[in-house]
Short mmCIF file of C-alpha atoms in Angstrom, two decimals:
data_model
loop_
_atom_site.label_atom_id
_atom_site.label_comp_id
_atom_site.label_asym_id
_atom_site.label_seq_id
_atom_site.Cartn_x
_atom_site.Cartn_y
_atom_site.Cartn_z
CA MET I 1 -90.97 -7.81 183.43
CA ASP I 2 -87.39 -7.25 185.33
CA SER I 3 -88.57 -6.98 189.05
CA VAL I 4 -91.61 -6.35 191.13
CA SER I 5 -90.82 -6.29 195.03
CA HIS I 6 -93.79 -5.39 196.99
CA ASP I 7 -91.95 -5.05 200.03
CA ILE I 8 -91.04 -1.36 200.29
CA ARG I 9 -88.35 -1.23 202.14
CA GLU I 10 -86.68 1.33 203.96
CA PRO I 11 -82.42 1.86 203.68
CA SER I 12 -79.97 0.39 206.39
CA THR I 13 -81.16 1.02 210.15
CA THR I 14 -77.96 3.60 210.62
CA ARG I 15 -79.28 6.95 212.31
CA HIS I 16 -77.78 10.32 212.17
CA ALA I 17 -78.93 12.45 214.76
CA SER I 18 -80.10 12.05 218.54
CA ASP I 19 -82.29 14.29 220.68
CA ASP I 20 -80.98 15.78 223.60
CA ALA I 21 -81.34 12.66 225.53
CA GLY I 22 -78.76 10.73 223.51
CA ARG I 23 -80.99 9.12 221.46
CA THR I 24 -80.99 7.92 218.20
CA ARG I 25 -83.67 9.49 215.85
CA ALA I 26 -85.88 7.03 212.73
CA LEU I 27 -86.12 8.16 209.57
CA ALA I 28 -89.69 9.08 209.99
CA THR I 29 -89.20 11.19 212.95
CA GLU I 30 -85.75 13.38 211.04
CA ALA I 31 -88.28 14.31 208.41
CA VAL I 32 -90.65 15.53 210.30
CA HIS I 33 -87.86 17.35 212.81
CA ALA I 34 -85.07 17.61 211.37
CA GLY I 35 -84.57 21.79 210.33
CA ARG I 36 -86.87 22.03 212.76
CA ASP I 37 -85.53 21.05 216.31
CA ASP I 38 -84.87 25.11 217.43
CA LEU I 39 -88.49 26.20 217.22
CA ALA I 40 -89.69 25.44 220.28
CA ARG I 41 -87.63 27.16 221.91
CA GLN I 42 -88.17 29.99 220.08
CA GLY I 43 -92.05 29.94 220.68
CA LEU I 44 -92.71 28.69 217.06
CA HIS I 45 -94.33 26.07 215.65
CA ALA I 46 -94.23 26.48 211.86
CA ALA I 47 -90.74 26.77 210.46
CA PRO I 48 -90.79 31.09 209.30
CA ILE I 49 -90.00 32.50 206.08
CA ASP I 50 -87.44 34.61 205.31
CA LEU I 51 -87.90 36.85 202.23
CA SER I 52 -84.98 39.01 202.89
CA THR I 53 -82.69 39.80 199.85
CA THR I 54 -80.47 41.79 201.79
CA TYR I 55 -79.62 42.07 205.95
CA PRO I 56 -78.43 45.71 207.62
CA SER I 57 -75.80 45.71 209.59
CA TYR I 58 -73.93 48.62 211.29
CA ASP I 59 -71.03 46.66 212.10
CA SER I 60 -68.87 46.50 207.93
CA ARG I 61 -65.69 44.77 209.51
CA GLY I 62 -67.38 42.02 210.95
CA GLU I 63 -69.14 41.57 207.37
CA ALA I 64 -66.07 41.44 205.50
CA ALA I 65 -64.70 39.22 208.21
CA ARG I 66 -67.44 36.81 207.10
CA ILE I 67 -67.16 37.54 203.67
CA ASP I 68 -63.17 36.60 203.22
CA ALA I 69 -63.41 33.82 205.23
CA PHE I 70 -66.52 32.57 202.87
CA ALA I 71 -64.36 33.18 200.28
CA ASP I 72 -61.63 31.26 202.11
CA ASP I 73 -63.53 28.00 202.12
CA GLY I 74 -67.58 28.36 201.56
CA ALA I 75 -68.03 27.98 205.17
CA GLU I 76 -71.71 28.89 205.92
CA PRO I 77 -71.19 33.08 206.79
CA GLN I 78 -71.13 32.39 210.66
CA GLY I 79 -73.50 35.87 212.54
CA PRO I 80 -75.87 37.69 210.98
CA PRO I 81 -76.60 36.94 207.60
CA VAL I 82 -75.10 39.08 204.70
CA TYR I 83 -76.98 38.91 201.61
CA GLY I 84 -79.77 36.33 199.81
CA ARG I 85 -77.14 34.83 197.06
CA LEU I 86 -74.77 33.87 200.27
CA GLY I 87 -77.31 32.39 201.86
CA ASN I 88 -80.80 32.05 203.37
CA PRO I 89 -81.88 31.28 206.99
CA THR I 90 -85.05 29.75 205.54
CA VAL I 91 -83.21 27.53 202.77
CA ALA I 92 -80.10 26.26 205.41
CA ARG I 93 -83.74 24.34 207.50
CA PHE I 94 -84.17 22.75 204.41
CA GLU I 95 -79.96 21.95 203.68
CA THR I 96 -79.86 21.07 207.26
CA ALA I 97 -82.81 18.58 206.84
CA LEU I 98 -81.51 16.99 203.51
CA ALA I 99 -78.23 16.24 205.01
CA ARG I 100 -79.61 14.50 208.16
CA LEU I 101 -81.96 12.25 205.94
CA GLU I 102 -78.82 11.17 203.26
CA GLY I 103 -76.54 11.01 205.91
CA THR I 104 -73.86 13.87 205.20
CA GLU I 105 -72.28 16.04 206.77
CA SER I 106 -74.01 19.50 204.55
CA ALA I 107 -76.71 19.65 201.85
CA VAL I 108 -76.46 22.66 199.06
CA ALA I 109 -79.44 24.02 197.83
CA PHE I 110 -80.17 25.55 194.20
CA ALA I 111 -83.20 26.52 191.81
CA SER I 112 -82.97 23.19 189.69
CA GLY I 113 -81.46 19.71 189.32
CA MET I 114 -80.08 20.86 186.50
CA ALA I 115 -78.58 24.13 188.23
CA ALA I 116 -77.07 21.99 191.14
CA LEU I 117 -75.51 19.36 188.39
CA SER I 118 -74.02 21.83 186.85
CA ALA I 119 -72.63 23.34 189.90
CA VAL I 120 -70.76 20.14 190.39
CA LEU I 121 -69.19 20.18 187.13
CA LEU I 122 -68.17 23.75 187.40
CA VAL I 123 -66.34 22.90 190.92
CA ARG I 124 -64.66 19.97 189.18
CA ASN I 125 -63.78 22.13 186.37
CA ALA I 126 -62.17 24.89 188.44
CA LEU I 127 -59.79 21.84 189.28
CA GLY I 128 -58.73 21.04 186.04
CA LEU I 129 -60.36 18.04 186.51
CA ARG I 130 -62.90 17.98 183.43
CA HIS I 131 -63.59 14.33 182.65
CA VAL I 132 -66.18 12.65 183.08
CA VAL I 133 -66.76 9.12 183.39
CA ALA I 134 -71.00 8.02 183.44
CA VAL I 135 -73.87 5.38 182.69
CA ARG I 136 -76.33 5.89 180.83
CA PRO I 137 -79.01 5.79 181.28
CA LEU I 138 -79.71 9.06 182.69
CA TYR I 139 -81.96 11.76 182.89
CA GLY I 140 -81.76 13.42 179.27
CA CYS I 141 -80.84 17.07 180.04
CA SER I 142 -78.05 15.74 182.43
CA ASP I 143 -76.92 13.20 179.28
CA HIS I 144 -77.47 16.13 177.27
CA LEU I 145 -75.27 18.81 179.27
CA LEU I 146 -72.42 15.87 179.76
CA THR I 147 -72.20 15.10 175.94
CA ALA I 148 -72.69 18.20 174.37
CA GLY I 149 -69.74 19.83 176.66
CA LEU I 150 -71.59 22.86 177.37
CA LEU I 151 -69.48 23.85 180.42
CA GLY I 152 -65.99 22.54 179.05
CA SER I 153 -66.44 18.94 180.69
CA GLU I 154 -65.96 15.80 178.41
CA VAL I 155 -67.60 12.47 178.86
CA THR I 156 -66.53 8.92 178.77
CA TRP I 157 -69.91 6.65 178.51
CA VAL I 158 -68.65 3.01 180.09
CA ASP I 159 -71.12 0.27 181.30
CA PRO I 160 -70.52 -0.21 185.09
CA ALA I 161 -68.11 -2.89 184.53
CA GLY I 162 -65.94 -0.25 182.62
CA ILE I 163 -65.75 2.57 185.07
CA ALA I 164 -61.91 1.64 186.77
CA ASP I 165 -61.04 1.27 182.73
CA ALA I 166 -62.55 4.73 182.01
CA LEU I 167 -60.58 6.83 184.74
CA ARG I 168 -57.89 9.28 183.52
CA PRO I 169 -55.62 11.93 185.83
CA ASP I 170 -58.18 14.15 185.14
CA THR I 171 -61.35 12.77 185.49
CA GLY I 172 -63.45 14.48 188.24
CA LEU I 173 -66.48 12.57 189.01
CA VAL I 174 -68.25 9.52 187.93
CA MET I 175 -72.02 9.90 187.72
CA VAL I 176 -74.76 7.75 187.81
CA GLU I 177 -78.05 7.14 188.92
CA SER I 178 -80.07 4.22 190.46
CA PRO I 179 -82.86 3.74 189.79
CA ALA I 180 -81.95 5.18 186.37
CA ASN I 181 -84.97 7.71 184.40
CA PRO I 182 -86.34 6.04 183.11
CA THR I 183 -85.55 2.57 182.66
CA LEU I 184 -85.04 2.45 186.27
CA ALA I 185 -82.27 -0.25 185.92
CA GLU I 186 -80.20 -0.44 189.24
CA LEU I 187 -76.65 -0.75 190.04
CA ASP I 188 -74.51 -2.01 192.75
CA LEU I 189 -73.77 1.79 194.38
CA ARG I 190 -71.24 0.22 196.46
CA ALA I 191 -69.35 -1.71 193.77
CA VAL I 192 -69.46 0.99 191.66
CA ALA I 193 -67.83 3.70 194.75
CA TYR I 194 -65.61 1.10 194.90
CA ALA I 195 -63.97 0.99 191.34
CA CYS I 196 -64.52 4.55 191.40
CA GLY I 197 -61.29 4.32 193.45
CA SER I 198 -60.26 8.08 194.57
CA VAL I 199 -62.51 9.67 192.54
CA PRO I 200 -65.95 11.03 193.49
CA LEU I 201 -68.65 9.24 192.33
CA LEU I 202 -72.07 11.13 192.08
CA ALA I 203 -75.63 9.44 192.57
CA ASP I 204 -78.46 11.20 191.21
CA ASN I 205 -80.83 9.79 194.31
CA THR I 206 -84.08 11.59 192.70
CA PHE I 207 -85.99 8.45 192.24
CA ALA I 208 -85.37 6.33 195.06
CA THR I 209 -84.97 9.17 197.55
CA PRO I 210 -83.66 8.50 201.35
CA VAL I 211 -86.58 6.77 202.15
CA LEU I 212 -85.11 3.38 200.26
CA GLN I 213 -81.71 4.31 199.52
CA ARG I 214 -78.94 6.53 200.68
CA PRO I 215 -76.15 6.30 198.48
CA ALA I 216 -73.97 7.83 200.79
CA GLU I 217 -73.72 4.70 202.61
CA GLN I 218 -72.28 3.28 199.87
CA GLY I 219 -69.83 4.94 199.01
CA ALA I 220 -71.01 8.00 197.06
CA ARG I 221 -69.23 11.32 197.93
CA LEU I 222 -72.44 13.58 196.19
CA VAL I 223 -76.15 12.60 196.68
CA LEU I 224 -78.24 14.48 193.74
CA HIS I 225 -81.90 15.04 194.20
CA SER I 226 -84.23 17.15 191.53
CA ALA I 227 -85.56 18.61 194.50
CA THR I 228 -88.45 18.95 191.78
CA LYS I 229 -89.73 15.52 192.20
CA TYR I 230 -90.55 13.20 195.25
CA LEU I 231 -88.67 15.83 197.80
CA GLY I 232 -91.37 18.75 197.11
CA GLY I 233 -93.75 16.02 195.98
CA HIS I 234 -96.79 18.15 195.03
CA GLY I 235 -95.38 19.62 191.79
CA ASP I 236 -95.46 22.95 192.75
CA VAL I 237 -91.44 24.02 193.65
CA MET I 238 -88.70 23.72 191.58
CA ALA I 239 -85.46 23.00 193.22
CA GLY I 240 -82.52 20.68 193.11
CA VAL I 241 -80.02 19.91 196.20
CA VAL I 242 -76.64 17.81 196.73
CA ALA I 243 -75.76 16.02 199.66
CA CYS I 244 -72.25 15.72 200.38
CA ASP I 245 -68.85 16.76 202.59
CA GLU I 246 -68.19 20.07 204.00
CA GLU I 247 -65.60 20.29 201.60
CA LEU I 248 -67.41 19.36 198.89
CA ALA I 249 -69.92 21.55 200.34
CA GLY I 250 -67.90 24.92 200.66
CA ARG I 251 -66.59 24.68 196.87
CA LEU I 252 -70.63 23.95 195.84
CA ARG I 253 -71.41 27.31 197.76
CA GLN I 254 -68.38 29.08 196.11
CA VAL I 255 -69.79 28.16 193.06
CA ARG I 256 -73.09 29.10 193.42
CA PHE I 257 -72.73 32.49 194.99
CA ALA I 258 -70.98 33.55 192.13
CA THR I 259 -73.34 31.94 189.33
CA GLY I 260 -76.33 32.94 191.05
CA GLY I 261 -78.50 29.81 190.92
CA VAL I 262 -79.69 30.33 194.32
CA LEU I 263 -83.17 28.67 195.97
CA HIS I 264 -86.14 30.91 196.04
CA PRO I 265 -87.02 31.57 200.21
CA LEU I 266 -90.39 30.22 199.74
CA ALA I 267 -89.57 26.89 197.61
CA GLY I 268 -87.38 26.46 200.45
CA TYR I 269 -90.42 26.41 203.09
CA LEU I 270 -92.51 24.26 200.70
CA LEU I 271 -89.60 21.22 200.41
CA LEU I 272 -88.96 21.50 204.24
CA ARG I 273 -92.22 21.34 204.70
CA GLY I 274 -92.70 18.22 202.19
CA LEU I 275 -89.83 16.49 203.55
CA SER I 276 -92.13 16.41 206.65
CA THR I 277 -94.56 13.46 204.92
CA LEU I 278 -91.93 12.35 202.46
CA PRO I 279 -91.61 8.96 203.81
CA VAL I 280 -95.36 8.36 204.43
CA ARG I 281 -95.65 9.52 200.72
CA VAL I 282 -93.19 7.10 199.21
CA ARG I 283 -94.26 4.09 201.01
CA ALA I 284 -98.17 4.84 199.65
CA ALA I 285 -97.24 5.72 195.89
CA SER I 286 -95.12 2.87 195.94
CA SER I 287 -97.58 0.32 197.12
CA ASN I 288 -99.64 0.95 194.75
CA ALA I 289 -96.43 1.40 192.10
CA ALA I 290 -95.90 -2.45 192.89
CA GLU I 291 -99.30 -3.74 192.13
CA LEU I 292 -99.78 -1.59 188.81
CA ALA I 293 -96.53 -3.57 188.06
CA ARG I 294 -98.08 -6.48 188.99
CA ARG I 295 -101.13 -5.88 186.41
CA LEU I 296 -99.50 -4.43 183.77
CA THR I 297 -97.14 -7.61 184.17
CA VAL I 298 -99.73 -9.83 182.65
CA ASP I 299 -101.52 -7.74 180.64
CA PRO I 300 -101.27 -8.91 176.43
CA ARG I 301 -101.18 -5.39 175.10
CA VAL I 302 -98.10 -4.88 177.09
CA ALA I 303 -94.56 -6.02 176.33
CA ARG I 304 -92.38 -5.71 179.41
CA VAL I 305 -92.90 -3.85 183.06
CA HIS I 306 -89.86 -2.68 184.63
CA TYR I 307 -89.92 -2.23 187.98
CA PRO I 308 -86.87 -1.93 190.64
CA ARG I 309 -85.96 -4.65 193.42
CA ILE I 310 -85.34 -1.47 195.81
CA GLY I 311 -89.44 -0.68 195.07
CA GLY I 312 -90.61 3.00 194.68
CA ALA I 313 -93.62 4.58 192.83
CA MET I 314 -92.07 4.75 189.27
CA ILE I 315 -92.90 2.61 186.36
CA ALA I 316 -91.76 1.75 183.19
CA PHE I 317 -93.48 -0.08 180.78
CA GLU I 318 -93.22 -1.06 176.84
CA VAL I 319 -96.18 -1.11 174.82
CA ARG I 320 -97.26 -3.52 172.36
CA GLY I 321 -99.06 -0.70 170.31
CA ASP I 322 -98.77 2.86 170.17
CA PRO I 323 -97.48 4.33 173.32
CA HIS I 324 -98.56 8.10 171.89
CA ALA I 325 -102.45 6.89 172.04
CA VAL I 326 -101.88 5.89 175.28
CA ILE I 327 -100.49 9.10 176.67
CA ALA I 328 -103.91 10.38 174.88
CA GLY I 329 -106.31 8.25 176.67
CA VAL I 330 -105.48 8.79 180.02
CA ARG I 331 -108.17 10.89 182.06
CA LEU I 332 -107.60 10.24 184.90
CA ILE I 333 -103.73 10.70 185.11
CA THR I 334 -102.31 13.53 184.09
CA PRO I 335 -100.26 13.34 180.55
CA ALA I 336 -97.21 15.34 181.89
CA VAL I 337 -93.29 15.51 182.00
CA SER I 338 -91.84 15.55 185.56
CA LEU I 339 -92.29 12.87 188.34
CA GLY I 340 -93.00 12.57 192.25
CA SER I 341 -96.02 14.33 192.84
CA VAL I 342 -99.24 13.44 195.16
CA ASP I 343 -101.06 12.64 191.09
CA SER I 344 -99.84 10.38 188.73
CA LEU I 345 -98.22 11.47 186.10
CA ILE I 346 -97.35 9.42 182.67
CA GLN I 347 -94.74 10.45 179.58
CA HIS I 348 -93.51 9.15 176.84
CA PRO I 349 -89.66 9.59 176.80
CA ALA I 350 -87.90 9.51 173.62
CA SER I 351 -90.67 12.35 172.83
CA ILE I 352 -89.56 14.44 175.63
CA SER I 353 -87.28 13.71 178.72
CA HIS I 354 -84.78 12.12 176.61
CA ARG I 355 -85.61 13.83 173.11
CA VAL I 356 -82.01 15.54 173.73
CA VAL I 357 -80.17 12.75 173.56
CA ASP I 358 -78.93 10.84 170.47
CA ALA I 359 -81.31 8.48 168.98
CA ALA I 360 -79.08 5.88 169.20
CA ASP I 361 -77.81 6.70 172.59
CA ARG I 362 -81.51 6.73 173.58
CA ARG I 363 -82.12 3.08 171.88
CA ASP I 364 -78.67 1.65 173.15
CA ALA I 365 -79.66 2.01 176.48
CA GLY I 366 -82.92 1.13 176.37
CA VAL I 367 -85.25 4.43 175.73
CA GLY I 368 -87.28 2.62 173.33
CA ASP I 369 -89.68 4.07 171.25
CA ARG I 370 -92.82 2.49 172.47
CA LEU I 371 -91.36 2.74 176.37
CA LEU I 372 -93.66 5.00 178.76
CA ARG I 373 -92.54 5.99 181.88
CA LEU I 374 -95.38 6.08 184.36
CA SER I 375 -94.96 7.78 187.89
CA VAL I 376 -97.41 6.64 190.25
CA GLY I 377 -99.32 8.88 193.03
CA LEU I 378 -101.64 8.18 196.04
CA GLU I 379 -105.06 7.93 194.19
CA ASP I 380 -106.83 4.96 194.32
CA VAL I 381 -105.12 1.94 192.96
CA ASP I 382 -108.05 0.64 191.41
CA ASP I 383 -108.83 3.68 189.89
CA LEU I 384 -105.59 4.14 188.08
CA TRP I 385 -105.81 0.74 186.42
CA ALA I 386 -109.21 1.95 185.01
CA ASP I 387 -107.58 4.81 183.48
CA LEU I 388 -104.67 2.46 182.39
CA ASP I 389 -106.86 -0.11 181.06
CA GLY I 390 -108.94 2.47 179.18
CA ALA I 391 -105.88 4.00 177.85
CA LEU I 392 -104.35 0.69 176.42
CA GLY I 393 -107.33 -0.65 175.21
CA ARG I 394 -108.48 3.16 172.71
CA PRO I 395 -107.77 1.60 169.25
CA PHE I 396 -103.77 1.61 168.46
CA ALA I 397 -104.11 4.53 165.33
CA ARG I 398 -105.34 6.97 167.35
CA SER I 399 -103.12 9.82 167.89
#
């Protein structure tokens, strides 16, 4: 096994907000209160859901001024809302909360994680910086988006040690994922950020969440989340978000406005609610995952287990027999794509999440045909193990 950690650690104790008395607040407190600090003063307890697509205004000159200001730098319009594609108050609460948890100035939410990544690429492309340096593995669709050049970008794939040498005058972005999907390979983000020099580093933090690491503290200028996963946490919302400085956030808002990849207000509400339990969910699921990783490591039916030093709720393991038989054999664990839900999910990356990646590239990145990816949920760990044990023990000839 690559690494097993039973110590589910929080990131550094740096705190990014304070209460009215000037005291700094811990991550668990921020998860509950960020984006909601004004509610009690309004006589509210739960955050309201604003479903409006448009907003009445008798001051058309004022609206014009707000739209002009937005066109200049993408700053959130001051004053009453104008139109749902410019911004939504419920979504803004989630953005505020996520930025506080990641320790960045701002965050910009999108309709999906891929919409968020696309917006980042479009922002850099608009500056003539179309070249991307990236480290495999990445999520399969992220890999495909870069490799296929669907947005006009050009990618150079490198090992972490080759980042500095791969940079060019037109390099607009360095992209990494740590722990990586699906192998859970980890990078030294601080060293990677140093190698990037002045080129912005985008770190996909979907697997770790800000509970386990904050890439911005280690030098990443952009932090990407498929918010569909742990931030939502219940398998019922699709979203993406980029946490970053306000300068980049403004450009991302402009792209979101122009392309229409906006997050629905109800999704924003569900994500804000999901954040309130994020630390509790991640720690509990991580404890389950560490125990399952330990049991899988000593199981003769398993050739190799990947579990990151940082901990977390994701496990990847390579079986000696037929991985499709394991997928067919589970009964409690759900055989499905995605991850980060309260219930456990298992999938075969080479068949699904990374199918769009060239087979040779997939294997070179460690995504073999016998690799399975397990997203561990909040069920009793003995029940989960009983299900895995039964699935691993079924005849390998089963399809």
